[in-house]
Amino acid sequence: MAAGTGKGRGEVAAGPRLAFLLVVATSLIFTGASANKSQKYKVHESVPLFANKVGPFNNPSETYQYYSLPFCKPKDGEKYKPESLGEVVDANRLVSSVYNIPFRTDLDYEVICSEELTPKQLKKFRNAVAKDYYFQMFYDGLPIWGFVGKVEKEKDSIHAEFEDLHLVESKYNGPRMEHYFLFTHLHFDILYNDDRVIEVSLSTDPTQVVDITEPEAEGGLTKAEFSFSVKWRPTKIEFEDRMLKYKRYQFLPQHLEIHWFSIINSLITVLLLVAFLATILLKILRKDFARYNTALQDEEEDYEEDETGWKLVHGDVFRFPRNKALFSAFIGAGTQIYVVVLIIFALAMLDVFYPYNRGAFYTAAIFALCLTSIVGGYVSGSLHRQMEGTRWAGTMVLTMLCIVAPFILVFCFNNTVAWAWGSTAAFPFGTIMIIVAIWVFIAFPLMLLGGIIGKNRESSADFDAPCRTNKYEREVPQLPWYRTTLPQMVIAGFLPFSAIYIELYYVFASVWGHKMYTVFSILFIVFLILTLVTGFITIALTYFQLSVEDHRWWWRSVLCGGSTAAFIYSYCFYYFHARSEMDGLLQTSFFFGYMFCVCWVFFVMLGSVGWRASLWFIRKIYRAIKAE
């Protein structure tokens, strides 16, 4: 089988630049819809306060509706706020609350309800306090948090009796008794600038609590009076800067030092790798080129006898891989994901994802992934034609499945668990149908359109191979174990992972914790470094593979390029057990399930990067030797 030589040089790289610009503009429209639209208020005008969700502080994915706990409810019933697709995906369920806080109106002590808590209600509150439940509300679009209650431990009577005499013996050091207290009073401290709400903070009064330790008080009921107070104070902070409060801690000197240390560490890795390629790999190549071209000019030796190493396989190096349809789908899906990541970074640089812009990230990711399907279809369709494949329709389906199949499998399990737990992390049926409709009526048709364009473009007719492919495949010699695929993947994945692992902690703490990641410029630099290191190490390993006359580099370059994902998933186990306090089936399934999906996306994306880097390198070296 002979590969063409000349027309297809820009095949996958000629990518649809117009489509990329279109996606950026469209994504800006969709994400802009969730921008901060808080309005101006008059004195004594009612400002909406919505309750959102409750859940254990250590398990960020385990969230429940606010009124799943027996809090005071509005007299006119619960009214849910309409939410965007991204907000629902982010497990937000905003509902009206009993707190009426007029603009610039101080309230000293307002009772919202007096309840006689039944044993069943006490049990719910007690379980919530024991698991360190927090609640979240939004006042004029600003997030506020508070804890449901607190746990205090007191020493037993024998321990307390001897404590002052310092005569406590080990036999008296028994378990301490736990007391559970429910907070019943909230204090809102609000800053305003003219007619705008600027900042909201919430605190609880430790003196106004109800002891809910015992199953029930005398008479079978426990009385609790819930109340709140409000204090308004002026500020000079501009409305446009009110979200900076949530970014402030990220810019503390010690945090920036760690971030820059991460970048310096990554840059050193890149420089060492580049130096390795410059001093060893290029030196060897120049020596090979000089000896080979001299032999051709002198014609003193037979052509075949002079060939050694990577030059010997010039007739097989451009032999197309097995499973052409699957290979094309991998490259197309990886290219699409890479474009999506660039779009997300572009939007982040434009401050679309300001802190607690509910669901903006998910909205942008869903529509960007949907609309860039034309990119994935174009690349896979074009490459499949260049490799003389015949399963075009199957390639389009595989390209789609390369991205969505892992998410579908994990989502079905996780959503079932969330439904069983009654968590807000469970997608409503309507939301599922909307996402399915988006994929069926927008994403897949766009992928087919891209595939048709890629297949029918004239530049897609030939694969740009500088050497002819022999009719019969050359036998690969027996290789030592360290030259096989798995050891090469370990080497290929370790260096890129070492360049990003410091920054990885901050990303995990943001996604699976309560910190906010706001230094996207640093993250973008780290992402570029990851791309460069992946490309460089894959090129080096591809050269070593060809040097031992193993021409099966196509799939190997994809596996080596994407192997960093395996290291990231291994880091998940370390983070879960050593750096977090997450527990429970729901949180565990969400963490390891969705992190598997993320790592799969990294595998496909970086695998595409590795193959492209190797393809560019191989074309360069085989053009230089003028093989016939």
mmCIF file of C-alpha atoms in Angstrom, residues 289-487:
data_model
loop_
_atom_site.group_PDB
_atom_site.id
_atom_site.type_symbol
_atom_site.label_atom_id
_atom_site.label_comp_id
_atom_site.label_asym_id
_atom_site.label_seq_id
_atom_site.Cartn_x
_atom_site.Cartn_y
_atom_site.Cartn_z
ATOM 1 C CA PHE A 289 22.033 12.294 8.047
ATOM 2 C CA ALA A 290 25.671 13.033 7.239
ATOM 3 C CA ARG A 291 26.688 9.370 6.994
ATOM 4 C CA TYR A 292 23.633 8.369 5.010
ATOM 5 C CA ASN A 293 23.748 11.202 2.485
ATOM 6 C CA THR A 294 27.507 10.749 1.999
ATOM 7 C CA ALA A 295 26.987 7.093 1.194
ATOM 8 C CA LEU A 296 24.336 7.968 -1.349
ATOM 9 C CA GLN A 297 26.561 10.512 -3.078
ATOM 10 C CA ASP A 298 29.626 8.242 -3.232
ATOM 11 C CA GLU A 299 27.533 5.207 -4.230
ATOM 12 C CA GLU A 300 30.332 3.013 -2.892
ATOM 13 C CA GLU A 301 28.048 0.742 -0.939
ATOM 14 C CA ASP A 302 24.804 -0.914 -1.703
ATOM 15 C CA TYR A 303 21.759 1.154 -0.688
ATOM 16 C CA GLU A 304 20.212 -1.516 1.494
ATOM 17 C CA GLU A 305 23.494 -2.447 3.150
ATOM 18 C CA ASP A 306 24.069 1.099 4.393
ATOM 19 C CA GLU A 307 20.678 1.376 6.038
ATOM 20 C CA THR A 308 20.502 0.784 9.768
ATOM 21 C CA GLY A 309 18.152 1.676 12.577
ATOM 22 C CA TRP A 310 15.322 4.052 11.809
ATOM 23 C CA LYS A 311 16.390 4.469 8.175
ATOM 24 C CA LEU A 312 15.845 0.775 7.585
ATOM 25 C CA VAL A 313 12.089 1.043 8.233
ATOM 26 C CA HIS A 314 11.407 3.957 5.883
ATOM 27 C CA GLY A 315 9.248 1.660 3.788
ATOM 28 C CA ASP A 316 6.990 0.770 6.724
ATOM 29 C CA VAL A 317 6.954 3.846 8.952
ATOM 30 C CA PHE A 318 4.053 5.373 7.036
ATOM 31 C CA ARG A 319 2.095 2.140 6.908
ATOM 32 C CA PHE A 320 -1.343 2.982 8.260
ATOM 33 C CA PRO A 321 -2.267 1.439 11.620
ATOM 34 C CA ARG A 322 -4.772 -1.279 12.315
ATOM 35 C CA ASN A 323 -8.305 -0.200 13.290
ATOM 36 C CA LYS A 324 -8.224 2.908 11.106
ATOM 37 C CA ALA A 325 -11.720 3.994 12.084
ATOM 38 C CA LEU A 326 -10.969 3.845 15.812
ATOM 39 C CA PHE A 327 -7.632 5.582 15.348
ATOM 40 C CA SER A 328 -9.211 8.398 13.335
ATOM 41 C CA ALA A 329 -11.928 8.739 15.976
ATOM 42 C CA PHE A 330 -9.315 9.049 18.750
ATOM 43 C CA ILE A 331 -7.428 11.793 16.927
ATOM 44 C CA GLY A 332 -10.612 13.640 16.018
ATOM 45 C CA ALA A 333 -11.994 13.466 19.568
ATOM 46 C CA GLY A 334 -8.643 14.516 21.047
ATOM 47 C CA THR A 335 -8.429 17.521 18.744
ATOM 48 C CA GLN A 336 -11.978 18.521 19.620
ATOM 49 C CA ILE A 337 -11.275 18.344 23.353
ATOM 50 C CA TYR A 338 -8.113 20.399 22.932
ATOM 51 C CA VAL A 339 -10.118 23.125 21.178
ATOM 52 C CA VAL A 340 -12.717 23.034 23.972
ATOM 53 C CA VAL A 341 -9.978 23.511 26.582
ATOM 54 C CA LEU A 342 -8.623 26.520 24.682
ATOM 55 C CA ILE A 343 -12.127 28.001 24.546
ATOM 56 C CA ILE A 344 -12.611 27.521 28.294
ATOM 57 C CA PHE A 345 -9.298 29.253 28.971
ATOM 58 C CA ALA A 346 -10.253 32.111 26.635
ATOM 59 C CA LEU A 347 -13.520 32.609 28.515
ATOM 60 C CA ALA A 348 -11.705 32.421 31.854
ATOM 61 C CA MET A 349 -9.307 35.156 30.743
ATOM 62 C CA LEU A 350 -12.347 37.287 29.924
ATOM 63 C CA ASP A 351 -13.591 36.855 33.530
ATOM 64 C CA VAL A 352 -16.715 34.975 32.458
ATOM 65 C CA PHE A 353 -16.148 32.500 35.288
ATOM 66 C CA TYR A 354 -16.055 34.974 38.141
ATOM 67 C CA PRO A 355 -16.424 33.344 41.580
ATOM 68 C CA TYR A 356 -19.829 31.805 42.223
ATOM 69 C CA ASN A 357 -21.233 32.634 38.811
ATOM 70 C CA ARG A 358 -23.548 29.666 39.231
ATOM 71 C CA GLY A 359 -23.314 27.146 36.446
ATOM 72 C CA ALA A 360 -21.434 29.375 33.968
ATOM 73 C CA PHE A 361 -18.569 26.900 33.641
ATOM 74 C CA TYR A 362 -20.881 23.945 33.022
ATOM 75 C CA THR A 363 -22.975 25.910 30.526
ATOM 76 C CA ALA A 364 -19.875 26.943 28.605
ATOM 77 C CA ALA A 365 -18.387 23.429 28.691
ATOM 78 C CA ILE A 366 -21.593 21.754 27.462
ATOM 79 C CA PHE A 367 -22.160 24.136 24.565
ATOM 80 C CA ALA A 368 -18.476 24.384 23.639
ATOM 81 C CA LEU A 369 -18.203 20.595 23.513
ATOM 82 C CA CYS A 370 -21.427 20.436 21.534
ATOM 83 C CA LEU A 371 -20.515 23.076 18.955
ATOM 84 C CA THR A 372 -16.927 21.888 18.471
ATOM 85 C CA SER A 373 -18.286 18.566 17.275
ATOM 86 C CA ILE A 374 -17.760 19.973 13.798
ATOM 87 C CA VAL A 375 -14.018 20.096 14.575
ATOM 88 C CA GLY A 376 -13.912 16.493 15.759
ATOM 89 C CA GLY A 377 -15.927 15.328 12.753
ATOM 90 C CA TYR A 378 -13.727 17.247 10.321
ATOM 91 C CA VAL A 379 -10.450 15.893 11.710
ATOM 92 C CA SER A 380 -11.579 12.275 11.995
ATOM 93 C CA GLY A 381 -13.295 12.309 8.598
ATOM 94 C CA SER A 382 -10.287 13.890 6.885
ATOM 95 C CA LEU A 383 -7.772 11.550 8.495
ATOM 96 C CA HIS A 384 -9.905 8.481 7.808
ATOM 97 C CA ARG A 385 -10.008 9.322 4.104
ATOM 98 C CA GLN A 386 -6.243 9.938 3.979
ATOM 99 C CA MET A 387 -5.684 6.506 5.507
ATOM 100 C CA GLU A 388 -7.883 5.033 2.768
ATOM 101 C CA GLY A 389 -10.528 3.920 5.237
ATOM 102 C CA THR A 390 -13.971 2.830 4.126
ATOM 103 C CA ARG A 391 -15.983 3.002 7.377
ATOM 104 C CA TRP A 392 -16.764 6.717 7.332
ATOM 105 C CA ALA A 393 -20.132 6.543 9.116
ATOM 106 C CA GLY A 394 -18.736 4.223 11.780
ATOM 107 C CA THR A 395 -15.854 6.640 12.311
ATOM 108 C CA MET A 396 -18.276 9.467 13.073
ATOM 109 C CA VAL A 397 -20.126 7.344 15.629
ATOM 110 C CA LEU A 398 -16.843 6.261 17.239
ATOM 111 C CA THR A 399 -15.674 9.880 17.430
ATOM 112 C CA MET A 400 -18.786 10.800 19.362
ATOM 113 C CA LEU A 401 -18.547 7.739 21.606
ATOM 114 C CA CYS A 402 -14.878 8.435 22.399
ATOM 115 C CA ILE A 403 -16.051 11.490 24.328
ATOM 116 C CA VAL A 404 -19.514 10.698 25.650
ATOM 117 C CA ALA A 405 -19.437 6.919 26.266
ATOM 118 C CA PRO A 406 -17.466 7.054 29.570
ATOM 119 C CA PHE A 407 -19.646 9.932 30.792
ATOM 120 C CA ILE A 408 -22.843 8.033 29.990
ATOM 121 C CA LEU A 409 -21.736 4.921 31.888
ATOM 122 C CA VAL A 410 -20.483 6.836 34.935
ATOM 123 C CA PHE A 411 -23.440 9.218 34.934
ATOM 124 C CA CYS A 412 -25.999 6.389 34.923
ATOM 125 C CA PHE A 413 -24.441 4.887 38.044
ATOM 126 C CA ASN A 414 -23.789 8.159 39.875
ATOM 127 C CA ASN A 415 -27.174 9.633 39.099
ATOM 128 C CA THR A 416 -28.859 6.467 40.402
ATOM 129 C CA VAL A 417 -26.893 6.753 43.650
ATOM 130 C CA ALA A 418 -27.750 10.456 43.944
ATOM 131 C CA TRP A 419 -31.448 9.727 43.361
ATOM 132 C CA ALA A 420 -31.379 7.038 46.018
ATOM 133 C CA TRP A 421 -29.762 9.491 48.458
ATOM 134 C CA GLY A 422 -32.210 12.278 47.538
ATOM 135 C CA SER A 423 -29.308 14.569 46.643
ATOM 136 C CA THR A 424 -29.549 17.709 44.518
ATOM 137 C CA ALA A 425 -26.596 16.259 42.568
ATOM 138 C CA ALA A 426 -29.138 14.019 40.809
ATOM 139 C CA PHE A 427 -30.196 15.460 37.468
ATOM 140 C CA PRO A 428 -33.950 15.957 37.048
ATOM 141 C CA PHE A 429 -35.503 13.982 34.190
ATOM 142 C CA GLY A 430 -36.166 17.174 32.247
ATOM 143 C CA THR A 431 -32.520 18.215 32.431
ATOM 144 C CA ILE A 432 -31.435 14.795 31.163
ATOM 145 C CA MET A 433 -33.809 15.117 28.220
ATOM 146 C CA ILE A 434 -32.471 18.587 27.400
ATOM 147 C CA ILE A 435 -28.877 17.335 27.347
ATOM 148 C CA VAL A 436 -29.843 14.335 25.214
ATOM 149 C CA ALA A 437 -31.695 16.637 22.798
ATOM 150 C CA ILE A 438 -28.674 18.947 22.551
ATOM 151 C CA TRP A 439 -26.452 15.994 21.683
ATOM 152 C CA VAL A 440 -28.879 14.360 19.251
ATOM 153 C CA PHE A 441 -30.090 17.456 17.393
ATOM 154 C CA ILE A 442 -27.021 19.716 17.551
ATOM 155 C CA ALA A 443 -23.794 17.888 18.418
ATOM 156 C CA PHE A 444 -24.169 14.796 16.252
ATOM 157 C CA PRO A 445 -25.424 16.657 13.137
ATOM 158 C CA LEU A 446 -22.506 19.082 13.492
ATOM 159 C CA MET A 447 -20.119 16.141 13.728
ATOM 160 C CA LEU A 448 -21.607 14.624 10.578
ATOM 161 C CA LEU A 449 -21.311 17.983 8.823
ATOM 162 C CA GLY A 450 -17.664 18.261 9.847
ATOM 163 C CA GLY A 451 -17.045 14.701 8.690
ATOM 164 C CA ILE A 452 -18.602 15.410 5.281
ATOM 165 C CA ILE A 453 -16.470 18.533 4.866
ATOM 166 C CA GLY A 454 -13.320 16.686 5.933
ATOM 167 C CA LYS A 455 -13.995 13.721 3.660
ATOM 168 C CA ASN A 456 -14.769 15.807 0.593
ATOM 169 C CA ARG A 457 -12.011 18.420 0.847
ATOM 170 C CA GLU A 458 -9.447 18.053 -1.898
ATOM 171 C CA SER A 459 -6.575 18.386 0.592
ATOM 172 C CA SER A 460 -7.866 15.291 2.375
ATOM 173 C CA ALA A 461 -7.278 13.037 -0.591
ATOM 174 C CA ASP A 462 -3.656 12.099 0.141
ATOM 175 C CA PHE A 463 -1.532 11.535 3.202
ATOM 176 C CA ASP A 464 1.658 13.589 3.153
ATOM 177 C CA ALA A 465 4.236 10.790 3.350
ATOM 178 C CA PRO A 466 7.773 11.538 2.104
ATOM 179 C CA CYS A 467 8.502 7.797 1.643
ATOM 180 C CA ARG A 468 6.744 5.073 -0.254
ATOM 181 C CA THR A 469 5.214 2.258 1.719
ATOM 182 C CA ASN A 470 6.395 -1.266 0.869
ATOM 183 C CA LYS A 471 3.875 -3.794 -0.305
ATOM 184 C CA TYR A 472 4.751 -6.279 2.432
ATOM 185 C CA GLU A 473 5.157 -5.364 6.091
ATOM 186 C CA ARG A 474 8.631 -5.741 7.556
ATOM 187 C CA GLU A 475 8.923 -8.073 10.530
ATOM 188 C CA VAL A 476 9.659 -6.348 13.828
ATOM 189 C CA PRO A 477 12.647 -7.828 15.686
ATOM 190 C CA GLN A 478 12.327 -9.220 19.199
ATOM 191 C CA LEU A 479 12.546 -6.288 21.643
ATOM 192 C CA PRO A 480 13.732 -6.196 25.262
ATOM 193 C CA TRP A 481 11.036 -5.693 27.910
ATOM 194 C CA TYR A 482 11.882 -2.043 28.537
ATOM 195 C CA ARG A 483 11.211 -1.301 24.849
ATOM 196 C CA THR A 484 7.645 -2.593 25.050
ATOM 197 C CA THR A 485 4.541 -0.445 25.298
ATOM 198 C CA LEU A 486 3.846 -0.452 29.048
ATOM 199 C CA PRO A 487 7.348 0.628 30.246
#
